[in-house]
Short mmCIF file of C-alpha atoms in Angstrom, two decimals:
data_model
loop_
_atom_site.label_atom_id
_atom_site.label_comp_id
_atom_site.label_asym_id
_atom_site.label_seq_id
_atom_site.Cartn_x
_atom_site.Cartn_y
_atom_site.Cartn_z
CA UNK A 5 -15.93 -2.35 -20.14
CA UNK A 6 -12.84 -0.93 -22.18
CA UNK A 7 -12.73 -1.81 -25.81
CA UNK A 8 -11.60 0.01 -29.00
CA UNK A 9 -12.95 3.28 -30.17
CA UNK A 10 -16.40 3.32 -32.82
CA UNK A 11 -15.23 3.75 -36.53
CA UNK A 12 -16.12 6.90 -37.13
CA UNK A 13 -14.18 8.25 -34.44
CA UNK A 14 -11.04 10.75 -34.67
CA UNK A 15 -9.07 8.69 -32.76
CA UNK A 16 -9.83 5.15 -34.94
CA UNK A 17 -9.69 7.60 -37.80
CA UNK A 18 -6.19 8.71 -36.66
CA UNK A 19 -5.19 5.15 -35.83
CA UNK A 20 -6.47 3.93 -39.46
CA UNK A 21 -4.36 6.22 -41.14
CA UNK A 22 -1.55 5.18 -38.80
CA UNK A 23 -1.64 1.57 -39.80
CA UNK A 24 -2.62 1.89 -43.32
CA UNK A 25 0.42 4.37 -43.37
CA UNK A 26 2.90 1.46 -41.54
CA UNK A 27 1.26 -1.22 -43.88
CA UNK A 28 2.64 0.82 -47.29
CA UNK A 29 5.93 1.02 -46.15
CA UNK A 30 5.70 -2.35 -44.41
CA UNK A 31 4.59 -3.82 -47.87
CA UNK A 32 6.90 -1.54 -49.87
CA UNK A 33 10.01 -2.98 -48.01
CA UNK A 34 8.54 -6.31 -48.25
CA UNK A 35 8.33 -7.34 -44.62
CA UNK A 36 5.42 -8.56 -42.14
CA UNK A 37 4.13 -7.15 -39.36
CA UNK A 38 5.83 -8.47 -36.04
CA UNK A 39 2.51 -10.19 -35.12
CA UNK A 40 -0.56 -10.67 -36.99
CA UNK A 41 -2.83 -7.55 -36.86
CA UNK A 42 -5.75 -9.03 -37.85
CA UNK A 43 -7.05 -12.99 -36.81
CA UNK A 44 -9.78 -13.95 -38.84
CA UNK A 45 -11.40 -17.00 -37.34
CA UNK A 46 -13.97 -19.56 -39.00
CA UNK A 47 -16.74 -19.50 -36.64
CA UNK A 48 -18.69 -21.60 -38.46
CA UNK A 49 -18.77 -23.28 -41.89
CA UNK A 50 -22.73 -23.97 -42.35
CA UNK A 51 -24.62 -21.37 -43.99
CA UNK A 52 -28.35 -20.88 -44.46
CA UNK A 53 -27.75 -20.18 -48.54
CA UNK A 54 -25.88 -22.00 -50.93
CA UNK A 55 -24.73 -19.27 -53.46
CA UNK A 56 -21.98 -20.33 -55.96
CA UNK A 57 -19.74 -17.61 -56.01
CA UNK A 58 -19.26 -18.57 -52.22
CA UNK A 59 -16.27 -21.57 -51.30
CA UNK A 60 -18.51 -22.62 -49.02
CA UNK A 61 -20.08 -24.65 -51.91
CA UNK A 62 -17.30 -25.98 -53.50
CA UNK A 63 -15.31 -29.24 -51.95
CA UNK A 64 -16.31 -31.12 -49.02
CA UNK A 65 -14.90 -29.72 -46.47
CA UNK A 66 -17.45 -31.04 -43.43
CA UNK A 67 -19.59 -28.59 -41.79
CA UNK A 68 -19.14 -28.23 -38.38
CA UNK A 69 -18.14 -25.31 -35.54
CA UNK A 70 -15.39 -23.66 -33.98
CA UNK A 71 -15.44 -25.66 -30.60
CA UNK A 72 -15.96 -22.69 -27.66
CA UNK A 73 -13.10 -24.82 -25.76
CA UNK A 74 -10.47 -23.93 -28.04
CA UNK A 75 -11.41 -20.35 -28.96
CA UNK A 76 -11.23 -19.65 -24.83
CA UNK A 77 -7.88 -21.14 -24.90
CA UNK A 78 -6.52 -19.30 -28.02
CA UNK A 79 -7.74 -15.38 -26.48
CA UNK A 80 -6.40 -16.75 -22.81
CA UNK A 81 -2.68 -18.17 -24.67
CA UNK A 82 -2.18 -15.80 -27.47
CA UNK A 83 -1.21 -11.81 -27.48
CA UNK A 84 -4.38 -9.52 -28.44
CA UNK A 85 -4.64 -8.40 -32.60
CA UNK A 86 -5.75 -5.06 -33.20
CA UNK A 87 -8.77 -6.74 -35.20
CA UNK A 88 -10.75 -9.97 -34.98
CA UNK A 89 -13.01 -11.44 -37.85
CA UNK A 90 -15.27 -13.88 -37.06
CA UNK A 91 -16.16 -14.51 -40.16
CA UNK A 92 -15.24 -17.10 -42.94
CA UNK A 93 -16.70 -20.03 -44.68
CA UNK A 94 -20.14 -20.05 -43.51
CA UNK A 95 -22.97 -17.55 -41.51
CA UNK A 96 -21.29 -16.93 -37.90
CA UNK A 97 -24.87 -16.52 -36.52
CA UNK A 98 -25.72 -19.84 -37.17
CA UNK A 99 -22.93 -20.83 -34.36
CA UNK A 100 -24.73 -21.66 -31.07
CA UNK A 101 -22.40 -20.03 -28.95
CA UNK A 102 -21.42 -17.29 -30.87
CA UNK A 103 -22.04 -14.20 -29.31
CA UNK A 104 -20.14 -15.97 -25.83
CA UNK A 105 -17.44 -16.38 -28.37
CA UNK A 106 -17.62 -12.42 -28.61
CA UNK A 107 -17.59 -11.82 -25.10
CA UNK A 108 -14.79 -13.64 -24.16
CA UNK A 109 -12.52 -11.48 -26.94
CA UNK A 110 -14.58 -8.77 -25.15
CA UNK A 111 -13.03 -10.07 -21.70
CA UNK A 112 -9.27 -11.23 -22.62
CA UNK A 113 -9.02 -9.02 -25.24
CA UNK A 114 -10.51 -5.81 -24.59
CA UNK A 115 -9.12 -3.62 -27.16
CA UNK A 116 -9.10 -5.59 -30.11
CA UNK A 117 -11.91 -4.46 -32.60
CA UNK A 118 -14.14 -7.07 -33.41
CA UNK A 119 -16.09 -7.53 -36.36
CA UNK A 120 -18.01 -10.21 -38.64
CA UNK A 121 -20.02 -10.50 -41.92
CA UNK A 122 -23.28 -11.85 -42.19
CA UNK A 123 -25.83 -12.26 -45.00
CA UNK A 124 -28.73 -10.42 -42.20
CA UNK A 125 -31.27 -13.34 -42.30
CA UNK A 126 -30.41 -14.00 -38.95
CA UNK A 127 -29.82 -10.69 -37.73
CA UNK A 128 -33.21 -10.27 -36.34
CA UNK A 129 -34.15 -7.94 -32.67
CA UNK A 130 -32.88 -10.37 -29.97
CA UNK A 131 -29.33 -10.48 -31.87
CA UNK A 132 -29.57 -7.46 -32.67
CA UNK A 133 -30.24 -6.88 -29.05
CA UNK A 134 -27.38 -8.84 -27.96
CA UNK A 135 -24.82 -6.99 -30.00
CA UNK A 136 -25.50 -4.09 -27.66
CA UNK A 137 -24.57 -5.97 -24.87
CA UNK A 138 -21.20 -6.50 -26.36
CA UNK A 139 -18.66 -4.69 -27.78
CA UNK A 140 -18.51 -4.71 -31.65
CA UNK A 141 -16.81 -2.53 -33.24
CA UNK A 142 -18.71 -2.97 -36.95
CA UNK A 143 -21.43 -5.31 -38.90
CA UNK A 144 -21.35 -5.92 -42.63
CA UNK A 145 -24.21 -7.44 -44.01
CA UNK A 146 -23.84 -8.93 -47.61
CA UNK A 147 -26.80 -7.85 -50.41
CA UNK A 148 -26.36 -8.49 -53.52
CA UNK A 149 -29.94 -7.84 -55.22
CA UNK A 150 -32.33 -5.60 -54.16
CA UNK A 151 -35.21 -7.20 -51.67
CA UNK A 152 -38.13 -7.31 -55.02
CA UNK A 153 -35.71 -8.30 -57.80
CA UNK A 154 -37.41 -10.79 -59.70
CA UNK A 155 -36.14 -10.18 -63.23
CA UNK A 156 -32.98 -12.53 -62.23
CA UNK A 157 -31.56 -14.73 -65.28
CA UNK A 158 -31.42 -18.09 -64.25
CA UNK A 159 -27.61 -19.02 -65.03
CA UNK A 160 -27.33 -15.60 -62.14
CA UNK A 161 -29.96 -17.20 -58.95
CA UNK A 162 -27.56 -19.43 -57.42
CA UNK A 163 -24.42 -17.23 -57.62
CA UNK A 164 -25.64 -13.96 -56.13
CA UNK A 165 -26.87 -13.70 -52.51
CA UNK A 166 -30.85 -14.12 -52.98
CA UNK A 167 -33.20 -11.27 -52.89
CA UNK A 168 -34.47 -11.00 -48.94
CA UNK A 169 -36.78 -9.53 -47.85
CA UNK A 170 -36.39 -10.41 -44.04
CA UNK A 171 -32.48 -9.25 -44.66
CA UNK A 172 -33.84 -6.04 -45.64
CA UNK A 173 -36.56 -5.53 -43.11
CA UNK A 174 -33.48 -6.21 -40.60
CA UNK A 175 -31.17 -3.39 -42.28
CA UNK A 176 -33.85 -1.20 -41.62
CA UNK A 177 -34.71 -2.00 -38.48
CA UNK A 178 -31.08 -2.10 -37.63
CA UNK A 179 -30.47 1.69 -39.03
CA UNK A 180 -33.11 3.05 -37.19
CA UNK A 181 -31.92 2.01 -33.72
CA UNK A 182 -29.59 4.77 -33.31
CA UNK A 183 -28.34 3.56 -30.03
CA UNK A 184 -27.00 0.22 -32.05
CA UNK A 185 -25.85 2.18 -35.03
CA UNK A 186 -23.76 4.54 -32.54
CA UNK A 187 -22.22 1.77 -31.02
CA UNK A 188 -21.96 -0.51 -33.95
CA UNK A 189 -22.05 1.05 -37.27
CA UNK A 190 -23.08 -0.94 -40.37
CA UNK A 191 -21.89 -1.58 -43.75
CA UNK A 192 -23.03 -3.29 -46.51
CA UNK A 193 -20.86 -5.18 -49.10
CA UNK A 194 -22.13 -6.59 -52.86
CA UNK A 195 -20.37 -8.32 -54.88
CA UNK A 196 -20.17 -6.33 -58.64
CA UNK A 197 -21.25 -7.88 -61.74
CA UNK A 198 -23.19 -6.64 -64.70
CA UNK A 199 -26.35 -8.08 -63.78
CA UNK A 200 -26.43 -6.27 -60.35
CA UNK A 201 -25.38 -3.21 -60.88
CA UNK A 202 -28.42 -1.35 -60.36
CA UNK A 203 -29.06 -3.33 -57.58
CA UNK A 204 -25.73 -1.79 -55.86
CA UNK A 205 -27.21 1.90 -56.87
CA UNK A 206 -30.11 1.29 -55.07
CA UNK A 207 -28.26 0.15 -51.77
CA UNK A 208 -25.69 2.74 -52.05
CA UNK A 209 -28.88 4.97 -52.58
CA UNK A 210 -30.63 3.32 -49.06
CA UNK A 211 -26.75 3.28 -47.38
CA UNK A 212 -27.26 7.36 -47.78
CA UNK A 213 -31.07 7.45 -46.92
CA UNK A 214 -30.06 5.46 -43.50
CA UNK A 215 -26.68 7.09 -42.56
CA UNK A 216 -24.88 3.79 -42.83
CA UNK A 217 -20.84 3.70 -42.39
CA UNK A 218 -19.94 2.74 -45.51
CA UNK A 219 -20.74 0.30 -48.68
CA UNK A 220 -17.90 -2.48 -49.90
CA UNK A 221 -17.73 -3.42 -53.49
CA UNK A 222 -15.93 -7.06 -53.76
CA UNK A 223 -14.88 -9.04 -57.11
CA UNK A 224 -16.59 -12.59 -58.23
CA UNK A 225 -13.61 -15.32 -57.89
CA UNK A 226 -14.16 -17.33 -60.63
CA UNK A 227 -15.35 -21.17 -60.19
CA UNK A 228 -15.01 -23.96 -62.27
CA UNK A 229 -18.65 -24.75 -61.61
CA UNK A 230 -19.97 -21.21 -62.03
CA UNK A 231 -21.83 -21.06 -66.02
CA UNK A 232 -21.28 -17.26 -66.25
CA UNK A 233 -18.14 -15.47 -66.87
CA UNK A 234 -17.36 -12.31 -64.70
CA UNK A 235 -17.04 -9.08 -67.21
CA UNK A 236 -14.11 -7.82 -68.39
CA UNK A 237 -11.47 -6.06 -66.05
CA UNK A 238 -12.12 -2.95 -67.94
CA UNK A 239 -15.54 -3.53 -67.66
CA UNK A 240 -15.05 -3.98 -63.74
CA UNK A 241 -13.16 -1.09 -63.27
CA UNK A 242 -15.84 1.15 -65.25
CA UNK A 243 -18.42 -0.07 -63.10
CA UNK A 244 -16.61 0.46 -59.82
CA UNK A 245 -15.62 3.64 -61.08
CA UNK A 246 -18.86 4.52 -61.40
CA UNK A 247 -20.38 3.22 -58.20
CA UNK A 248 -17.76 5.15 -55.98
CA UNK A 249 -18.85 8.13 -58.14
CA UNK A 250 -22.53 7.90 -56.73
CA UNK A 251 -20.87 7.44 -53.36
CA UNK A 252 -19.34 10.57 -53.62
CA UNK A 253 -22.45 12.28 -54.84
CA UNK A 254 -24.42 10.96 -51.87
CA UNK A 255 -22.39 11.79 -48.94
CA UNK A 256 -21.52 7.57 -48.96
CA UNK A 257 -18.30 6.44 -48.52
CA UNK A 258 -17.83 3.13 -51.24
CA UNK A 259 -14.42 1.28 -51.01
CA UNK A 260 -13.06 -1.26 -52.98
CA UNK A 261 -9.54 -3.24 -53.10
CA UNK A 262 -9.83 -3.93 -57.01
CA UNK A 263 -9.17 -0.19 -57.97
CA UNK A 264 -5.61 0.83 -56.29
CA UNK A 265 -3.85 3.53 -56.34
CA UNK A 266 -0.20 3.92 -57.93
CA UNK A 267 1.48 3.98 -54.88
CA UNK A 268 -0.59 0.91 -53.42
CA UNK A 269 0.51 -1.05 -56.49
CA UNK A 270 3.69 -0.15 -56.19
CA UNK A 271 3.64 -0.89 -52.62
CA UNK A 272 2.51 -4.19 -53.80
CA UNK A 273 4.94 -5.22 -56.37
CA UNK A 274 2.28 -4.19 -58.96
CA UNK A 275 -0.21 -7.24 -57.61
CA UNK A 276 3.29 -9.56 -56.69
CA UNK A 277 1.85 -9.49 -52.98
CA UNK A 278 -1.71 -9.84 -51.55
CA UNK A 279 -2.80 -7.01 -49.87
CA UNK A 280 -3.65 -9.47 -46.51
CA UNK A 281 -1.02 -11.51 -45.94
CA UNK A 282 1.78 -9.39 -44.68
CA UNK A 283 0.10 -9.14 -41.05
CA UNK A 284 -3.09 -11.16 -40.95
CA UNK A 285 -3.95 -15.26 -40.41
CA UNK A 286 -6.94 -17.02 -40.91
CA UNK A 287 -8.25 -20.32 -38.54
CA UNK A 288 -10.79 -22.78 -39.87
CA UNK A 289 -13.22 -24.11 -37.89
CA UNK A 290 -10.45 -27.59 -37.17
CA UNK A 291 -7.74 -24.89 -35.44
CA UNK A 292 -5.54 -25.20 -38.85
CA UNK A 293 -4.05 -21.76 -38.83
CA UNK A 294 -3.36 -20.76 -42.78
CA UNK A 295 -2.42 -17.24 -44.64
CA UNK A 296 -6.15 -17.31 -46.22
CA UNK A 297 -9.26 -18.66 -46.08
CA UNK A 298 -8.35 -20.30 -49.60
CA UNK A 299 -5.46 -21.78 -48.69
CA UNK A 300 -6.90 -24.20 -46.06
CA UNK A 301 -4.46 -26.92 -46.92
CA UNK A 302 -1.78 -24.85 -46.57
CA UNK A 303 -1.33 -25.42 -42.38
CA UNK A 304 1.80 -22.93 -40.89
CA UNK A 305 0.75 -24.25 -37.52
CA UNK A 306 -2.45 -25.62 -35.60
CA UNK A 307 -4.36 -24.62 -32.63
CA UNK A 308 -4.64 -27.22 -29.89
CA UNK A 309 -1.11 -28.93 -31.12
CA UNK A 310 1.47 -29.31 -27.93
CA UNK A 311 3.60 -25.81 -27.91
CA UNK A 312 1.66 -24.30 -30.76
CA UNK A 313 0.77 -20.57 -30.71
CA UNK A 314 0.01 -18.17 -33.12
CA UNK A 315 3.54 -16.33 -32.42
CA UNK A 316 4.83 -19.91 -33.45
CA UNK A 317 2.95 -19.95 -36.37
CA UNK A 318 3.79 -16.93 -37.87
CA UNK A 319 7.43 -17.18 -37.56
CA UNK A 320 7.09 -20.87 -38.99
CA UNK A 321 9.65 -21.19 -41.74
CA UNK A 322 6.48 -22.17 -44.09
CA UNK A 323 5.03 -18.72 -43.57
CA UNK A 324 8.40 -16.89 -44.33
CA UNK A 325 8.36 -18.70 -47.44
CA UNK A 326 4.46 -18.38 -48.43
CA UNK A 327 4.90 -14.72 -48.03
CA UNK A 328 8.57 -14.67 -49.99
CA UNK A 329 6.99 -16.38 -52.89
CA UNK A 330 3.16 -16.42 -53.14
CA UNK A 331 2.03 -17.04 -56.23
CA UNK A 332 3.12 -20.66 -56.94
CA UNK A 333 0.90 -21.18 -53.46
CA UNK A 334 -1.81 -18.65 -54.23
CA UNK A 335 -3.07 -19.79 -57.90
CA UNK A 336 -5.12 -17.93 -59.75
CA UNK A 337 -6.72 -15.75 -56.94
CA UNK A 338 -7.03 -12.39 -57.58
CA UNK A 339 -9.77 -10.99 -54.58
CA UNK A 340 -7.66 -8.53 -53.33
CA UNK A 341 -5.88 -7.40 -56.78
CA UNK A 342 -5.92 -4.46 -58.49
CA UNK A 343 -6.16 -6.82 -61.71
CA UNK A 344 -7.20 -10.29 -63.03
CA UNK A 345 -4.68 -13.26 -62.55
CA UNK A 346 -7.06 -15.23 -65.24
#
C-alpha cells in the first residue's frame, strides 16, 4: 500500500521544510492555504481520565463517537489533506471502530499522513500490533509525571495526566519493537508547569535512552475551575528554555510553539494570528466543522448537511471572517502563542 514517507525521512524532511517555508510567507501575507492541510477529526470525546487542564472536563458537551458512516463518506466526498489528526476531545482508542477509521484514510486517502495522540493506557500489544498493519505516520503519547511520582500536591492530581505505570510499561514496550518504531515513530508531549519539571527531564532523559522521534512541550490553558495558577510567562519561557537545552545535550529533538522565533512572530502579526488556522479545520464528533477544537460553537459548515463539503466550508464567508479578525472569536486562548493573552 502507498502512503506518505516515515518522519525521519529526507524526503518528509524536505517536504517539512517546504511547507513550513509556504506557511511563513502564507501567514506573513495574511492568506490561507487553498484547502485545509491538516483535518483534525474528534474521534471520540470519552476519555479514560478526567484531568482538569483537559476541555474534555469542562461543559457538557455529551460523550459520544464519530459515527464510521459519516467518516467513510467524508474521505470518499472530500479532496485528501496532507495530514489527518484523529485526535481531539477525548482518548481515540477508546472508539470501537477506530483503527477501521484508519484504514479507510489508508484506502481513499493514501498519502495523507495520519497521526493521533493518546494518553498510552490503551496502547497495549494487540493495538500496538494493529498499528503495523496500517499506515501511521506518528504516535504521541501524553506523560506528564513520571510513572512513581508520588510527592504530587493535591491542588496538582487532577490537572496533570496521572502517574502510569501501564502507560509507561507500553512506551517501553513500544520503543523496543524496532519494526513499529521504524514504521511509526513516537513522541511524547507534557504539558510544562513548575511542579513537573523534573518529571519532563526524566522523559526527555528516557526519549534519548529509547531513540524516540522527538518530545513536545505544550502550555496549561487556564480554567476557571482549575485552583492553581500557571507560572509566569517569564517563568515559562525559562523553563522551556531550559528543557530544549537538555534536548540538545542529549541528541533529543524538544519543540515547542510558545517560544517563536522573530521571524515567526512577525509572520504572525506578533501573536495577531494563531499559528493553526490559516490551513487547518477541526470536526467534532456531531460533523460540526469549526477553526478549533475550542471554538465548537463556532460551525463554518457541517458534515452530513445537503451540499456540504469541506471545500464549502472553508470558503464559507464565516471562515473568511474568523480568520480576518480572530480575536473577538478566539478569547483569551493563547495555546499556540508565543505569549500570554491573560
Amino acid at each position: 500500500m502507498a502512503g506518505p514517507d516515515p518522519p525521519g525521512s529526507p524526503v518528509n524532511a524536505m517536504r517539512s521544510s517546504l511547507d513550513n517555508a509556504a506557511k511563513f510567507f502564507r501567514l506573513l501575507a495574511r492568506k490561507r492555504s487553498a484547502y485545509p492541510e491538516e483535518i483534525q477529526i474528534e474521534v471520540t470525546n470519552a476519555c479514560n481520565l478526567q484531568c482538569a487542564m483537559c476541555p474534555h472536563t469542562h461543559g457538557t458537551v455529551p460523550q459520544r463517537d464519530f459515527p464510521l458512516p459519516l467518516f467513510e463518506n467524508l474521505v470518499q466526498t472530500n479532496p485528501a489533506p496532507k495530514r489527518l489528526v484523529l485526535t481531539g476531545w477525548g482518548e481515540p482508542l477508546l472508539h470501537p471502530n477506530f483503527f477501521a477509521i484508519i484504514a479507510l484514510s489508508n484506502q481513499h486517502w493514501p498519502d495523507t499522513a495520519v497521526r493521533f495522540t493518546t494518553n498510552g493506557i490503551l496502547l497495549d500489544e494487540k493495538r500496538r500490533e494493529q498499528i503495523k498493519e496500517l499506515q501511521v505516520e506518528v504516535v504521541t503519547v501524553s506523560v506528564d509525571l513520571w510513572p512513581d511520582r508520588q510527592d504530587i500536591p493535591r491542588e496538582w492530581r487532577d490537572i496533570l495526566h496521572p502517574p502510569s505505570p501501564k502507560t509507561f510499561r507500553h512506551l517501553v514496550d513500544y520503543a523496543a519493537d524496532q519494526d513499529l518504531m521504524n514504521q511509526t515513530p513516537l513522541i511524547l508531549q507534557a504539558l510544562v508547569v513548575e511542579e513537573n519539571l523534573e518529571d519532563v527531564r526524566r522523559y526527555i532523559h528516557f526519549a534519548a535512552e529509547h531513540s524516540l522521534h522527538a518530545v513536545h512541550l505544550a502550555r496549561m490553558q487556564p480554567y476557571p475551575e482549575n485552583p492553581v495558577p500557571r507560572p509566569s510567562w517569564e517563568r515559562e519561557q525559562a523553563m522551556l528554555a531550559e528543557l530544549r537545552r537538555a534536548g540538545r545535550e542529549q541528541g533529543v529533538r524538544v519543540r515547542t510553539l510558545n517560544q517563536q522565533s522573530l521571524p515567526l512572530r512577525l509572520a504572525t502579526r506578533f501573536d495577531g494570528i494563531c499559528l493553526r488556522t490559516d490551513d487547518s479545520v477541526y470536526i467534532t464528533v456531531e460533523g460540526t466543522i469549526t477553526p478549533c477544537c475550542n471554538l465548537r460553537d463556532y460551525a463554518i459548515g457541517a458534515l452530513g448537511t445537503p451540499g456540504m463539503t469541506l471545500v464549502e466550508a472553508w470558503r464559507s464567508r464565516k471562515e473568511k471572517e474568523f480568520f480576518d479578525n480572530q480575536r473577538p472569536v478566539c478569547g483569551l486562548c493563547d495555546a499556540l502563542f508565543h505569549r500570554y493573552r491573560t
